[in-house]
XYZ file of C-alpha atoms in Angstrom:
649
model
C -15.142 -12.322 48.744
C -12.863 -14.551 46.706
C -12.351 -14.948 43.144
C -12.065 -18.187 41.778
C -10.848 -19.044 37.613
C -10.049 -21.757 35.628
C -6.724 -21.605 34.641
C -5.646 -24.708 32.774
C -9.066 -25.208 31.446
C -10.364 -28.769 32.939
C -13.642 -27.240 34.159
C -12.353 -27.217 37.409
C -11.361 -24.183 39.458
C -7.538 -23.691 40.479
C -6.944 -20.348 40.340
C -7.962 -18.157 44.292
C -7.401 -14.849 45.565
C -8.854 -12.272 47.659
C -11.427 -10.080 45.685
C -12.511 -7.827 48.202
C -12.199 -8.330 52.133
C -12.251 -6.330 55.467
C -16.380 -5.287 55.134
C -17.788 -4.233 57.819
C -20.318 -6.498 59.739
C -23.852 -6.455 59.228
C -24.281 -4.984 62.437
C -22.766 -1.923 61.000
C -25.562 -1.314 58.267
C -28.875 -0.010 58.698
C -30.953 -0.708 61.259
C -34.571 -1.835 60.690
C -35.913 -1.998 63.826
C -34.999 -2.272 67.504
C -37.324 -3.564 70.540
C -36.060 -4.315 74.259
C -37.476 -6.613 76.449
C -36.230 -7.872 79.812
C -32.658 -7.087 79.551
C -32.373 -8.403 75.844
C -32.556 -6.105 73.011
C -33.670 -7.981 69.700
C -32.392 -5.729 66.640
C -33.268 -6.309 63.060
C -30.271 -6.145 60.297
C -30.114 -7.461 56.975
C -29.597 -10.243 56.841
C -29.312 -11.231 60.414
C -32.085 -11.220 63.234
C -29.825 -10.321 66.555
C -30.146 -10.211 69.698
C -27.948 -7.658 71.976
C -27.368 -8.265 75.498
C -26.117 -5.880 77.982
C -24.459 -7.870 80.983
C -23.194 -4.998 82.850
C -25.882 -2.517 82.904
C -24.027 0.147 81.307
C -26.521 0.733 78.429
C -24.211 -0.419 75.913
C -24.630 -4.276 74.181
C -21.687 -6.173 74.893
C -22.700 -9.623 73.794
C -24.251 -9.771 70.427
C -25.793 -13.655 68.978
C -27.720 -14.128 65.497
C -30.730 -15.842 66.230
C -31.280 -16.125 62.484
C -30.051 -15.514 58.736
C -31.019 -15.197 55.559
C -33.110 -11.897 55.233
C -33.468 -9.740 51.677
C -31.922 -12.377 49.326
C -32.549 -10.442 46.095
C -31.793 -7.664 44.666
C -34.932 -4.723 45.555
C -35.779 -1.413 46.850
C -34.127 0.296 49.656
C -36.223 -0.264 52.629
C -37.993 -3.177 51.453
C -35.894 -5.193 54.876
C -36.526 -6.928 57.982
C -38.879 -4.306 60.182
C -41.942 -4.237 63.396
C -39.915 -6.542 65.932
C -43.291 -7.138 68.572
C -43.686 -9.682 70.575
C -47.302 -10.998 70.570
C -49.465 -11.894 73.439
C -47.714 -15.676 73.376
C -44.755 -14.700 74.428
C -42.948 -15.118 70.400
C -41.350 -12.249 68.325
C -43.009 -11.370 65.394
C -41.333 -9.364 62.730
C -42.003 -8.647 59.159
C -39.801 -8.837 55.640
C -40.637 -6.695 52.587
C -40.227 -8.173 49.267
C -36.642 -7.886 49.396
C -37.638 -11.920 50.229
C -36.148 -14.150 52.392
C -34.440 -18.297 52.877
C -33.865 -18.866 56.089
C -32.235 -22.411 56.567
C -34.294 -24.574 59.471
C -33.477 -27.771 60.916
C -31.991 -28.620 57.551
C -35.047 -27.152 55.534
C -35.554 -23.773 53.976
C -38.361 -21.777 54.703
C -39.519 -17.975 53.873
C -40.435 -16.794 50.671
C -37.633 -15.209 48.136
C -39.894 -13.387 46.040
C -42.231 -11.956 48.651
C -42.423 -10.226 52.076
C -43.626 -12.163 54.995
C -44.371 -11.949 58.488
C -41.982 -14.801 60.486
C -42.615 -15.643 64.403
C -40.015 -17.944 66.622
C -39.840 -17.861 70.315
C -37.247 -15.420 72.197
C -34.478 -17.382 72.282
C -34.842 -17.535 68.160
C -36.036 -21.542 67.880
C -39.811 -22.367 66.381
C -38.559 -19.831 63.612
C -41.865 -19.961 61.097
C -43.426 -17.901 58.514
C -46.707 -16.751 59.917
C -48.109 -15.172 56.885
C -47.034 -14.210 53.415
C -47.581 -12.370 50.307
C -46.824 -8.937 51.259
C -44.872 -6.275 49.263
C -43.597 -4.111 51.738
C -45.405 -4.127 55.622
C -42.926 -2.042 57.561
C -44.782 -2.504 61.395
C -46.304 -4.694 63.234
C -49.449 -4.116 65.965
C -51.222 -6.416 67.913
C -54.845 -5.397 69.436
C -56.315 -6.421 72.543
C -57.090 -9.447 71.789
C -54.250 -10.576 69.885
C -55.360 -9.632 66.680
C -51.772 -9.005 64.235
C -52.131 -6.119 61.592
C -50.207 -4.322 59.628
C -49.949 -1.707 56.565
C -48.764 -2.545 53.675
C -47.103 -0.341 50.924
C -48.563 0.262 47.069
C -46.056 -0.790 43.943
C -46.870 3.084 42.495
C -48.843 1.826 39.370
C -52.524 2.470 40.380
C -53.406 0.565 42.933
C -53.699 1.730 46.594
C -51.691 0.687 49.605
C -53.514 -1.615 51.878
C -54.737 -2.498 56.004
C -53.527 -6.100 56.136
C -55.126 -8.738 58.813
C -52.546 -10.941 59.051
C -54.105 -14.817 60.099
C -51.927 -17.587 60.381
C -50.851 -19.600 57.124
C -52.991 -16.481 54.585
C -51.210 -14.587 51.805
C -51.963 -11.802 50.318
C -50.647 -12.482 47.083
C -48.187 -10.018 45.923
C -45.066 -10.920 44.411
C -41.519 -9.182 43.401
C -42.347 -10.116 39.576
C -45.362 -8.161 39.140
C -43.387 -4.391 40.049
C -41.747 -5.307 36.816
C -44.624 -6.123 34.578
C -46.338 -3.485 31.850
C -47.361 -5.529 29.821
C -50.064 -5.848 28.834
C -51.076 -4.546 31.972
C -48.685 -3.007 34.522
C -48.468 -5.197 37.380
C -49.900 -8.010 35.605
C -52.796 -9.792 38.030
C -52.079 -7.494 40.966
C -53.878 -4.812 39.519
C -56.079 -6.855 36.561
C -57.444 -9.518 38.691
C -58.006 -6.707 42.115
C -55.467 -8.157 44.209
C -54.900 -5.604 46.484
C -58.511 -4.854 46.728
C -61.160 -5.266 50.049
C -63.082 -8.406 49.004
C -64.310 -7.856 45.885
C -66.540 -9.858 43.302
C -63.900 -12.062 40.747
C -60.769 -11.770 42.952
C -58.094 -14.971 43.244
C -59.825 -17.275 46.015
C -56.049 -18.621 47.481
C -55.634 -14.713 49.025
C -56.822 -13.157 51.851
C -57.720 -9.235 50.862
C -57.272 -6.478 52.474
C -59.646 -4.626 54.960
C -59.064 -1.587 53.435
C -57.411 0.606 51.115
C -55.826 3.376 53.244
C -52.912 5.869 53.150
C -50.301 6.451 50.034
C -47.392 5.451 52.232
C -48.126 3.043 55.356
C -44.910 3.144 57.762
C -44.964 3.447 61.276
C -48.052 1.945 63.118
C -48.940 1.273 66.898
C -52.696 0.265 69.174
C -52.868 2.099 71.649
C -52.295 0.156 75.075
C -55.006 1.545 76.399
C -53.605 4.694 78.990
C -52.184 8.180 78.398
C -54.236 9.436 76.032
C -58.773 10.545 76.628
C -60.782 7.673 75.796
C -61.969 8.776 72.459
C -59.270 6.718 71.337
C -59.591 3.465 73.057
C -59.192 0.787 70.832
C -57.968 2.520 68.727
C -54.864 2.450 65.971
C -52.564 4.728 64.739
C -50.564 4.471 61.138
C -48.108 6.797 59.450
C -48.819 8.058 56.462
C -45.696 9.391 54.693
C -46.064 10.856 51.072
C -42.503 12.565 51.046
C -44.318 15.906 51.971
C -45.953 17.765 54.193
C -49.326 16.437 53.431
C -48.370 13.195 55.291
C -49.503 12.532 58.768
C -50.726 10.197 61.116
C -54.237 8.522 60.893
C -56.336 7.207 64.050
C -58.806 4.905 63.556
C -60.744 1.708 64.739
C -61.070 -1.945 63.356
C -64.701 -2.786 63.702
C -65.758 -7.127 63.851
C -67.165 -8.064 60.262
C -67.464 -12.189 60.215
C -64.128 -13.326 60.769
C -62.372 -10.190 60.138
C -62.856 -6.831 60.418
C -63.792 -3.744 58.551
C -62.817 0.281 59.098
C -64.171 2.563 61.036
C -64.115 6.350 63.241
C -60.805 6.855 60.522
C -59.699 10.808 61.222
C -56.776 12.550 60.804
C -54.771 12.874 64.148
C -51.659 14.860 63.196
C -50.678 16.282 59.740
C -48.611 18.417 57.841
C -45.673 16.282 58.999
C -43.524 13.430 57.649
C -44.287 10.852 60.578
C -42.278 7.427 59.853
C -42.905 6.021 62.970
C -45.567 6.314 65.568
C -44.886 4.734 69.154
C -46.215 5.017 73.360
C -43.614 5.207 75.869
C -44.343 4.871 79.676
C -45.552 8.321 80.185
C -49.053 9.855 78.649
C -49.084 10.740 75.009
C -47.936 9.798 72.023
C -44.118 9.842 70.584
C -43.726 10.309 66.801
C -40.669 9.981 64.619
C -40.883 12.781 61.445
C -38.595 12.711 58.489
C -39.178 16.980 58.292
C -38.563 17.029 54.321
C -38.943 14.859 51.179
C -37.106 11.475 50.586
C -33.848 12.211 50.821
C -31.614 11.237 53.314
C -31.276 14.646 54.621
C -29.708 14.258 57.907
C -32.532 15.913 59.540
C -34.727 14.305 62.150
C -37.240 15.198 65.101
C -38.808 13.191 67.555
C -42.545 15.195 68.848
C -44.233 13.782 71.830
C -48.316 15.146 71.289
C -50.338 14.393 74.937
C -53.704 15.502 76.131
C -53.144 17.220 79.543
C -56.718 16.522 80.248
C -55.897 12.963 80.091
C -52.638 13.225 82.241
C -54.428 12.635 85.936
C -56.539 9.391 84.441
C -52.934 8.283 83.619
C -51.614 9.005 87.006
C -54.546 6.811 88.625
C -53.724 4.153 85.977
C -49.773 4.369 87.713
C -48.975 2.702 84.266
C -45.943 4.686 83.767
C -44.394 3.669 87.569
C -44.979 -0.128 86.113
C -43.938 0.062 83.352
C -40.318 1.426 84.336
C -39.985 -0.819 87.340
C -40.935 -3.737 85.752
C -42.710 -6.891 87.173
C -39.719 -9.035 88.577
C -39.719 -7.721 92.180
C -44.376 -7.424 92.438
C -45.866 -10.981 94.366
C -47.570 -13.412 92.296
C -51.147 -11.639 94.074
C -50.127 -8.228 92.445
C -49.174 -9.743 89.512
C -52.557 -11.498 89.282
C -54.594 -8.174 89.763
C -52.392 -6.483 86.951
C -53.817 -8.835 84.404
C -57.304 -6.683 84.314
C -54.947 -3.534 84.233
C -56.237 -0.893 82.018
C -52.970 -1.107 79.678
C -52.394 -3.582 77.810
C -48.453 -3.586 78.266
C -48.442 -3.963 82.005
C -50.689 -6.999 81.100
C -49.065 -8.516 79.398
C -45.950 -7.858 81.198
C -47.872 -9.325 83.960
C -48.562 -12.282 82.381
C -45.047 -12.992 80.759
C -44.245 -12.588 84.743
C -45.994 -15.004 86.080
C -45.547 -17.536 83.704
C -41.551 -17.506 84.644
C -43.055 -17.705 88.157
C -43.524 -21.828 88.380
C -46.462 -23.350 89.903
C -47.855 -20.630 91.619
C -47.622 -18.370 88.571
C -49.415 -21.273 86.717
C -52.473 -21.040 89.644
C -52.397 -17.597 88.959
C -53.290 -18.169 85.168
C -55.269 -20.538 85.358
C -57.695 -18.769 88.319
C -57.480 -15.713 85.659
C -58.500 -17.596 82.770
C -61.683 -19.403 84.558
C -62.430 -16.989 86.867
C -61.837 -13.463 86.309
C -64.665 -11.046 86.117
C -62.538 -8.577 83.733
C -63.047 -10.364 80.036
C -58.797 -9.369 78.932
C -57.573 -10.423 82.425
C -59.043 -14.051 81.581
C -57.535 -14.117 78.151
C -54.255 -13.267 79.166
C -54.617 -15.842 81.751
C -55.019 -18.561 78.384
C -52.161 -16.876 76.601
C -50.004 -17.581 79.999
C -50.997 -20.770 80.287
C -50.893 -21.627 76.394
C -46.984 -20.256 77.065
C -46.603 -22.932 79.521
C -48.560 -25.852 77.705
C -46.507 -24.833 74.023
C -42.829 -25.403 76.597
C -44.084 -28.699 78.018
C -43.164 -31.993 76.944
C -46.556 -34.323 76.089
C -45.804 -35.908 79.747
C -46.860 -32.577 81.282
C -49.565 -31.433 79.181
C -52.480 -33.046 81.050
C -53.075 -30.034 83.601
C -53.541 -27.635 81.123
C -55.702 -30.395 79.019
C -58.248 -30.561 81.565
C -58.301 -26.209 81.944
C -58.952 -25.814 77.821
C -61.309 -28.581 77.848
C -63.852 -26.781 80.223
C -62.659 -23.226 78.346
C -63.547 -24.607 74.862
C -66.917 -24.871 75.901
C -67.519 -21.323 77.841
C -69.926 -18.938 77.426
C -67.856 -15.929 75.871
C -67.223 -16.811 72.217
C -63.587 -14.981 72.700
C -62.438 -17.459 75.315
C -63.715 -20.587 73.204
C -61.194 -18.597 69.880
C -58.015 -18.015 71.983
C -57.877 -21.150 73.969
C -58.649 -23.151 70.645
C -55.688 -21.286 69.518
C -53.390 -22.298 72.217
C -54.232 -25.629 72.026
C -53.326 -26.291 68.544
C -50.638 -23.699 69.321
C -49.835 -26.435 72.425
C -50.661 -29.482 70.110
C -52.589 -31.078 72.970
C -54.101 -33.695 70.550
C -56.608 -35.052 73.015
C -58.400 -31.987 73.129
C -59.535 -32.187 69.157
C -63.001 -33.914 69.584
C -64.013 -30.612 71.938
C -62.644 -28.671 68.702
C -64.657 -30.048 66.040
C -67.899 -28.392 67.638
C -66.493 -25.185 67.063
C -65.934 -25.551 63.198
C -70.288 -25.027 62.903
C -70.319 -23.009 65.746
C -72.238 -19.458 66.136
C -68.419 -17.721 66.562
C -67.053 -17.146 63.476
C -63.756 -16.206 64.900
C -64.045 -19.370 66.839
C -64.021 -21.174 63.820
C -60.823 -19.916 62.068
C -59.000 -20.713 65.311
C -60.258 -24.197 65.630
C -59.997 -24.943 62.273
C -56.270 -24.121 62.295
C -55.740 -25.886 65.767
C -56.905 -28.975 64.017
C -54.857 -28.374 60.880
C -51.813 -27.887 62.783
C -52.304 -31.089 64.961
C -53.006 -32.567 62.020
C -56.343 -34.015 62.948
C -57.423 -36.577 60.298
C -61.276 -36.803 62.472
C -61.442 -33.434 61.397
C -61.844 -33.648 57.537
C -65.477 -33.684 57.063
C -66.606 -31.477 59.962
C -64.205 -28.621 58.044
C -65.711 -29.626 54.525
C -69.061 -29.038 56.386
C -67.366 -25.455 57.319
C -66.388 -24.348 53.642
C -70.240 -25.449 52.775
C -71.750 -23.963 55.215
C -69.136 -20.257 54.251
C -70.461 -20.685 50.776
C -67.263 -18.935 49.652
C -68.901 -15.749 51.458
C -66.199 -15.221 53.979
C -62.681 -15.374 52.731
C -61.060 -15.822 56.102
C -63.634 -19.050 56.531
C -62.698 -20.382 53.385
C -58.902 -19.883 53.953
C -58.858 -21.011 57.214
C -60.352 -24.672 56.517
C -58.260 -25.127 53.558
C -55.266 -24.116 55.180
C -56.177 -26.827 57.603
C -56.986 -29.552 55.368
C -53.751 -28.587 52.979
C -51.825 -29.236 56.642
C -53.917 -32.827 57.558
C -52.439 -33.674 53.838
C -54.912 -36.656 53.153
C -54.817 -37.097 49.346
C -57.602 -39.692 49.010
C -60.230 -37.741 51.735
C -59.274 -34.684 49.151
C -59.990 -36.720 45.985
C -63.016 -37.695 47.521
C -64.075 -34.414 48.086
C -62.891 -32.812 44.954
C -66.202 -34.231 43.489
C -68.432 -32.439 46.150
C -71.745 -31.275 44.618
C -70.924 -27.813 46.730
C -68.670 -25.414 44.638
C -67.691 -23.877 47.792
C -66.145 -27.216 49.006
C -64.831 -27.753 46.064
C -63.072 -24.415 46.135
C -61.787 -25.309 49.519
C -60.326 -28.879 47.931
C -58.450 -27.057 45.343
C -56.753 -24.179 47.773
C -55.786 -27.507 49.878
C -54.308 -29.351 46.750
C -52.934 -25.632 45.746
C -50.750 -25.641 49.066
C -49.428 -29.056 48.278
C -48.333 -28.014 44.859
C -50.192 -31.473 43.707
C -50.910 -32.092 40.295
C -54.326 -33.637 41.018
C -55.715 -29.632 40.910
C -55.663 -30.591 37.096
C -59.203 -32.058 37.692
C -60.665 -28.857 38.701
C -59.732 -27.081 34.701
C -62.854 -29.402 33.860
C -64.918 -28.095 36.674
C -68.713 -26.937 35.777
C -68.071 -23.518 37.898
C -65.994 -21.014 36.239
C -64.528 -19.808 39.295
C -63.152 -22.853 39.735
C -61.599 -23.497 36.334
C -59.691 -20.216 36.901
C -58.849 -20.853 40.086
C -57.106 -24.105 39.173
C -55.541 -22.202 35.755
C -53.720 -19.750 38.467
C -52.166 -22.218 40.706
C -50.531 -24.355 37.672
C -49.202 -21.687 35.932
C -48.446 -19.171 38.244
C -46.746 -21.493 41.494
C -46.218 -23.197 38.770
C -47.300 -27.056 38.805
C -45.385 -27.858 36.280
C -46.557 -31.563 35.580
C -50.457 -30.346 34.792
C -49.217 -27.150 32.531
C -49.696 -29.780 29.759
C -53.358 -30.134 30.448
C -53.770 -25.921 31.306
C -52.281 -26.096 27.686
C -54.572 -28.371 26.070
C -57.615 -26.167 27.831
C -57.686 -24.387 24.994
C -59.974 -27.044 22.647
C -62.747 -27.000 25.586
C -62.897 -22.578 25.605
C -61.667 -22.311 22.401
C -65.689 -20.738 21.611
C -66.673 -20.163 25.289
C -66.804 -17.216 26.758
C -64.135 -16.430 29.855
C -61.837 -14.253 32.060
C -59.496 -12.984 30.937
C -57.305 -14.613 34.118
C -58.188 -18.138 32.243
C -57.643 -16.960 28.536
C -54.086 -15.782 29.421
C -53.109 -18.557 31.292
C -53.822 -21.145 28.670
C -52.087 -19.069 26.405
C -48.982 -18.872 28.511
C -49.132 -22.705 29.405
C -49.009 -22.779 25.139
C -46.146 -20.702 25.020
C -44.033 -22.474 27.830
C -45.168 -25.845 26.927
C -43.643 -25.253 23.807
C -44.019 -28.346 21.011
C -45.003 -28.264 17.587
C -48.623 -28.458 18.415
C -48.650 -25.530 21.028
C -46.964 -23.226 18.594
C -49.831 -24.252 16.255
C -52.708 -23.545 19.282
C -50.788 -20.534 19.671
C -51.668 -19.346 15.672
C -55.111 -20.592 16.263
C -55.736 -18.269 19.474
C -53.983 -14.998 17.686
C -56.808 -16.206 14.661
C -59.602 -16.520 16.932
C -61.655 -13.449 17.079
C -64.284 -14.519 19.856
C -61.182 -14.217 22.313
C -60.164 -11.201 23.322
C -57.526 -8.845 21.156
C -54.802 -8.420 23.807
C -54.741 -12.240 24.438
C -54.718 -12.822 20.529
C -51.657 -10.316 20.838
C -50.145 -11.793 23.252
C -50.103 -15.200 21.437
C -48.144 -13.462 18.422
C -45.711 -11.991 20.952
C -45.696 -15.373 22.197
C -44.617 -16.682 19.022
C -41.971 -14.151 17.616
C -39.994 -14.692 21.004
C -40.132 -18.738 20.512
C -36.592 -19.582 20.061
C -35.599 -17.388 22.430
C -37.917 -16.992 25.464
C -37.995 -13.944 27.754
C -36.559 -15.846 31.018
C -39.507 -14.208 33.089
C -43.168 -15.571 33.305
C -45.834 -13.422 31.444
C -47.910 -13.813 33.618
C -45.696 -13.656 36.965
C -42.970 -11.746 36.436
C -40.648 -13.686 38.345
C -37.542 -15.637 36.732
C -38.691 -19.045 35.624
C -36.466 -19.894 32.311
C -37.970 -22.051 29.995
C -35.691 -25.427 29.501
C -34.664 -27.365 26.333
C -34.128 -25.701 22.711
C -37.198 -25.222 20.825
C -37.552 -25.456 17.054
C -38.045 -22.193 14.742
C -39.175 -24.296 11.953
C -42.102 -24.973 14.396
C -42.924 -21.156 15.267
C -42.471 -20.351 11.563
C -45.096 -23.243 10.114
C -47.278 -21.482 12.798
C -47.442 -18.610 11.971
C -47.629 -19.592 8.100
């Protein structure tokens, strides 16, 4: 670090020297998480991503690359880091970041989310680097299901509300932010606990988040599906998440996630180990279960067991399954016919290991997949088969996409409503843009899964045909699923056509108009202003959150000006404080006099009148943090005390 001064005053710096130097690499901190596959070892440290090679076989790295930086860029709670390396059922890392936030520079763009944690993806080598999903406050693991499902648990802010079972689907948030740990008030946590953020869908909640499935455990750590072996079958399909309170009433829950719509909903929870302090739950090769436990409250004690629980009535079912002699010899030296056969293997690890095999096979891998995928009799062997090939398709260049064109095309229209969802995933996934008028059908199709994946297929190819077959989708939802509703706005947001969204914007369906506003939401455009005039009060709030709280600056004005149209209606709360914080940072002569006229108005409520006269004693000089947010957005130009005083006269 150096330190740098002015010394002859020209408001240039001329003065150097060495502040502090010799630290210690960031390979030398903590580590967040390690995971090995074929050779490689991909190791999580702020702020770096690695990835460890050992070229000698010695079990020691001796070749060390950053695939990417720019992890936990402000200041936050120990722990809140980069965690659950996995790599999902296409063949990409996942990983998550707690709210320690993150700016990751990309092909000369930033991307990640600095006041928020966030689940990122990129392929193994570290390019396609994305954010997957966002909104998070703390998710330390990752787990995939069978069918490629991505989960996680996701950690309370200690102020009432109730840690959280997160579906994670491509482009949702779920809407926490660094700022609100820091609000009290009026409320503490601000909208996170006020407006139910954080919990399962609920009547009144923000429309732009996805909520959780369910409110479970008091500290969500270590979590892991089981693969499918090694343990009696009273727990297939199931999951298992640590639960760590800092005592010995912490353990380890087991549970399964049952379809509801597009998502999912809880169910057969129990407790499967307690009186511990499990951080991390995990399977290894051999039957049983392998659990990581703390032994006594937070400190950092120096203390640490690892416990391996098994059911020895389930060991000779395991030795039938031979998943442990597959899993430690691998795949590379099994022929492409025993490779095939492993893709209906009762684990899902030798699976997919299977698969990732016989994609690095060439073509006959590829006939492999592709006789999986339309042929198989075992429903995960044909699915793995589509991931494989969707591997392939995503690495070809648009010269080389037509084989796999013509396989998806017949698979979009099959008979099991799960093929139909994963291959329209792989195809936007593969951006085979021929394939979109086979999509469309799905949008109003009986699979509602099948819907969220073709909807974001299309948004991702950007499919401009697509516009008014996913408007028919958010009509047909009627705001009833969530998932629905995110999913075709999140694809219309991506398409980006302004004038199809104006169009729209004056749907007679509130639902679609919901949808519209999410889109124009994601494209921080200040046409949402339309929707504060909106006949549906859903809507008028909806459109009050996005321009003050992203914020969309240019329409705070009109959120401002609000105030003459409710000044004697009834609202939420949600509404009444953000036109009185648009007042406040709007901040002319005539907003410090709507200010007075709120704090005099008795119809509205007494903490918002409060909050107007708080508003006004801090007008020259404004707290640098949103009331409403939390988060550090300075209000800019001097303001006049003469008009906070005449105010409040």
């Amino acid at each position: 670090i150096k330190k740098i001064w002015d010394k002859d005053g020209d408001g240039k710096a001329d003065g150097s020297s060495v502040f502090a130097e010799n630290f210690k690499t960031a390979l030398d901190g903590i580590a967040a998480g390690v995971l090995e596959h074929n050779g490689k070892v991909y190791f999580a440290n702020i702020p770096n991503l690695w990835e460890l090679a050992d070229t000698n076989h010695d079990n020691v790295a001796d070749e060390r690359r950053s695939l990417s930086f720019g992890y936990g860029v402000r200041v936050g709670f120990l722990g809140h880091d980069l965690h659950g390396l996995i790599i999902g059922p296409d063949g990409r890392l996942y990983f998550s970041i707690g709210d320690r936030g993150s700016s990751v520079e990309v092909n000369g763009k930033r991307i990640g989310d600095p006041d928020a944690g966030s689940v990122f993806r990129c392929n193994l080598d570290g390019t396609g680097l994305e954010v997957f999903a966002w909104g998070l406050r703390n998710p330390q693991e990752l787990a995939f299901d069978q069918y490629g499902n991505l989960f996680t648990g996701d950690n309370n802010s200690d102020s009432g509300d109730r840690a959280r079972l997160v579906y994670l689907v491509q482009g949702g948030t779920s809407g926490w932010n660094a700022g609100f740990q820091w609000l009290e008030r009026p409320n503490p946590r601000g909208p996170w606990n006020s407006e139910k953020m954080w919990h399962p869908q609920s009547e009144g909640q923000p429309a732009f988040i996805i909520p959780p499935i369910a409110n479970l455990t008091d500290g969500p750590s270590g979590f892991a599906f089981y693969p499918g072996t090694g343990l009696t079958e009273k727990y297939d399909r199931h999951f298992f998440l640590c639960d760590f309170h800092g005592s010995r009433s912490s353990g380890i829950w087991s549970f399964t996630l049952e379809p509801k719509g597009a998502g999912f909903e809880l169910a057969n929870q129990e407790k499967f180990i307690w009186n511990c302090l499990p951080t991390d739950v995990t399977f290894g090769p051999e039957p049983g279960i392998y659990f990581a436990d703390w032994v006594q409250g937070w400190g950092m004690t120096g203390k640490g067991r690892i416990y391996h629980v098994f059911a020895p009535e389930a060991e000779e079912a395991a030795k039938k399954s031979d998943t442990t002699e597959l899993l430690e010899n691998g795949m590379k030296k099994r022929s492409v016919s025993e490779l095939s056969k492993l893709l209906a293997h009762a684990d899902m690890r030798v699976r997919q290991e299977a698969q990732f095999e016989l994609v690095n096979r060439g073509s006959k891998g590829e006939s492999a997949l592709a006789k999986a995928a339309q042929k198989s009799d075992s429903q995960l062997a044909r699915l793995h088969g589509v991931w494989g090939l969707g591997q392939l398709a995503r690495a070809a260049d648009e010269s080389h996409k037509a084989p796999y064109a013509k396989i998806f095309k017949s698979l979009l229209s099959d008979k099991d409503p799960e093929v139909r969802a994963q291959t329209a995933k792989v195809v936007g996934d593969s951006g085979i843009q021929s394939l979109a008028p086979q999509l469309i059908p799905l949008l109003s199709g009986e699979s509602e899964r099948a819907r969220v994946q073709a909807a974001i297929a299309l948004g991702v190819m950007k499919e401009g045909s697509a516009i008014q077959p996913l408007l028919g989708m958010l009509r047909e939802a009627n705001d009833k699923d969530p998932i629905q509703r995110h999913a075709a706005s999140y694809a219309l947001s991506l398409i980006g056509d302004m004038d199809a969204l104006e169009a729209a914007a004056k749907d007679p369906s509130p639902a679609v108009r919901m949808g519209v506003l999410l889109a124009m939401r994601r494209l921080h455009r200040v046409e949402i202003a339309q929707f504060l005039h909106d006949q549906d009060a859903a809507i008028v709030a909806e459109a009050a959150r996005a321009i003050n709280d992203l914020p969309i600056s240019a329409a705070i004005p009109e959120l401002a000006n609000l105030y003459k149209d409710y000044k004697n209606k009834k609202a939420a709360n949600e509404l009444y404080r953000r036109i009185t914080n648009a007042n406040y940072r709007y901040g002319t002569a005539e907003t410090a006099r709507t200010l007075s006229e709120i704090a005099n108005n008795d119809s509205w409520p007494e903490q918002v009148r409060a909050e107007a006269l708080y508003d006004l004693g801090d007008w020259v000089n404004p707290s640098g943090r949103d009331n409403i947010t939390g988060l550090w957005r300075p209000v800019v130009g001097a303001r006049s005390e003469k008009d906070a005083r005449e105010a409040i006269e």
